């Protein structure tokens, strides 16, 4: 549950019987994971925290996570960062820490196994972690990193140091397997010409095939990169200007297990400090589109309601979409609706 100070975290049996209910430390629960032994891991904000509870509902441990806290952060960080993620086998918690580091902890005890902090090319540039995505087969951990600097430095000599990147991290020791980089300019742009130091970043959203062979990185302003999961090289690039004019807003991605199709779905476009979207010619419509990774073709799936969630089906089954208006549909790989 969300938006309450009462019992917003509950554990049920498969038959629907309530085992326990308690107030999580954070008011808005972002993600949940239940292990085979019944431990419950939760990440939440207000305050930003990662916490682990026993099958009986007793808290094993908790730790503060990174969260957008003040006005300067709001102007220079994309909102809704990932506070934490759980390894596919349920044994580890990857914690996005306040100081811009990623910490790996044992889920059952909270013991820290390793910590990794993204490098900064200049003292004035402060890296931060946006997304944390464990690949399903456990071979690597995908992390997207943004870099920011105080407003008066935007466009200065530190421009080259303000790149964004997607890193493949070894879950065993925190070492980098590969890193893909994008400059602060070119794929990113300052909003409104106000000089506040606000820009987009690659890796605003990430998706990967179960074996990690293909990785999708989406920019806040609509650029899409399909990467080779073995070395981070770009296999397919769709710039935001290739999208129809009304489609250039933030989106989330899902990719089929074979890496052949990417489902793109819009989300509500919000930028801190900008209340009149029309003033900056920011589109506010919603859409769902399908990208063919082989040909680069983009198919508009139509409809005037955005998909609030999407699940990838195995064996070429396409996707299950859940829309804001309550409709649920299966979309096949060719873009046609099965039902």
Short mmCIF file of N, CA and C in Angstrom, two decimals, residues 66 77 81-82 95-97 100-103 116-118 127-132 143-146 201:
data_model
loop_
_atom_site.label_atom_id
_atom_site.label_comp_id
_atom_site.label_asym_id
_atom_site.label_seq_id
_atom_site.Cartn_x
_atom_site.Cartn_y
_atom_site.Cartn_z
N UNK A 66 19.41 6.35 -1.32
CA UNK A 66 19.49 7.66 -1.97
C UNK A 66 18.11 8.14 -2.39
N UNK A 77 18.68 16.12 -10.91
CA UNK A 77 18.54 14.67 -10.92
C UNK A 77 17.17 14.30 -11.46
N UNK A 81 14.50 7.68 -8.68
CA UNK A 81 15.65 6.79 -8.77
C UNK A 81 15.30 5.46 -8.10
N UNK A 82 16.02 4.40 -8.47
CA UNK A 82 15.85 3.11 -7.81
C UNK A 82 16.57 3.15 -6.47
N UNK A 95 21.99 -1.80 -2.77
CA UNK A 95 21.48 -0.58 -2.16
C UNK A 95 22.09 0.65 -2.82
N UNK A 96 21.24 1.55 -3.30
CA UNK A 96 21.68 2.83 -3.86
C UNK A 96 21.85 3.81 -2.70
N UNK A 97 23.09 4.10 -2.33
CA UNK A 97 23.37 4.87 -1.13
C UNK A 97 23.34 6.37 -1.40
N UNK A 100 26.06 8.31 -3.40
CA UNK A 100 26.25 8.00 -4.81
C UNK A 100 26.96 6.70 -5.07
N UNK A 101 26.99 5.80 -4.07
CA UNK A 101 27.65 4.51 -4.22
C UNK A 101 26.61 3.40 -4.26
N UNK A 102 27.02 2.26 -4.82
CA UNK A 102 26.18 1.07 -4.85
C UNK A 102 26.78 0.06 -3.89
N UNK A 103 25.99 -0.40 -2.92
CA UNK A 103 26.47 -1.35 -1.92
C UNK A 103 25.73 -2.67 -2.07
N UNK A 116 30.66 -0.07 -4.61
CA UNK A 116 31.23 0.51 -5.82
C UNK A 116 30.70 1.92 -5.98
N UNK A 117 31.62 2.84 -6.31
CA UNK A 117 31.22 4.23 -6.53
C UNK A 117 31.64 4.66 -7.93
N UNK A 118 30.71 5.20 -8.73
CA UNK A 118 31.06 5.62 -10.08
C UNK A 118 32.14 6.70 -10.06
N UNK A 127 28.62 12.12 -9.43
CA UNK A 127 27.85 11.02 -10.03
C UNK A 127 26.69 10.60 -9.11
N UNK A 128 25.65 10.08 -9.70
CA UNK A 128 24.56 9.48 -8.95
C UNK A 128 24.02 8.31 -9.74
N UNK A 129 23.44 7.35 -9.05
CA UNK A 129 22.91 6.14 -9.67
C UNK A 129 21.42 6.30 -9.88
N UNK A 130 20.97 6.08 -11.12
CA UNK A 130 19.57 6.23 -11.47
C UNK A 130 18.83 4.88 -11.42
N UNK A 131 19.33 3.88 -12.13
CA UNK A 131 18.67 2.59 -12.21
C UNK A 131 19.61 1.46 -11.79
N UNK A 132 19.02 0.44 -11.17
CA UNK A 132 19.75 -0.76 -10.77
C UNK A 132 18.92 -1.96 -11.24
N UNK A 143 23.66 -0.98 -14.22
CA UNK A 143 23.55 0.24 -13.43
C UNK A 143 23.68 1.44 -14.37
N UNK A 144 22.72 2.36 -14.31
CA UNK A 144 22.84 3.59 -15.09
C UNK A 144 23.27 4.72 -14.16
N UNK A 145 24.20 5.54 -14.66
CA UNK A 145 24.83 6.58 -13.84
C UNK A 145 24.68 7.93 -14.53
N UNK A 146 24.20 8.92 -13.80
CA UNK A 146 24.18 10.29 -14.26
C UNK A 146 25.24 11.10 -13.56
N UNK A 201 19.44 12.10 -19.40
CA UNK A 201 20.51 11.14 -19.24
C UNK A 201 20.12 9.83 -19.91
#
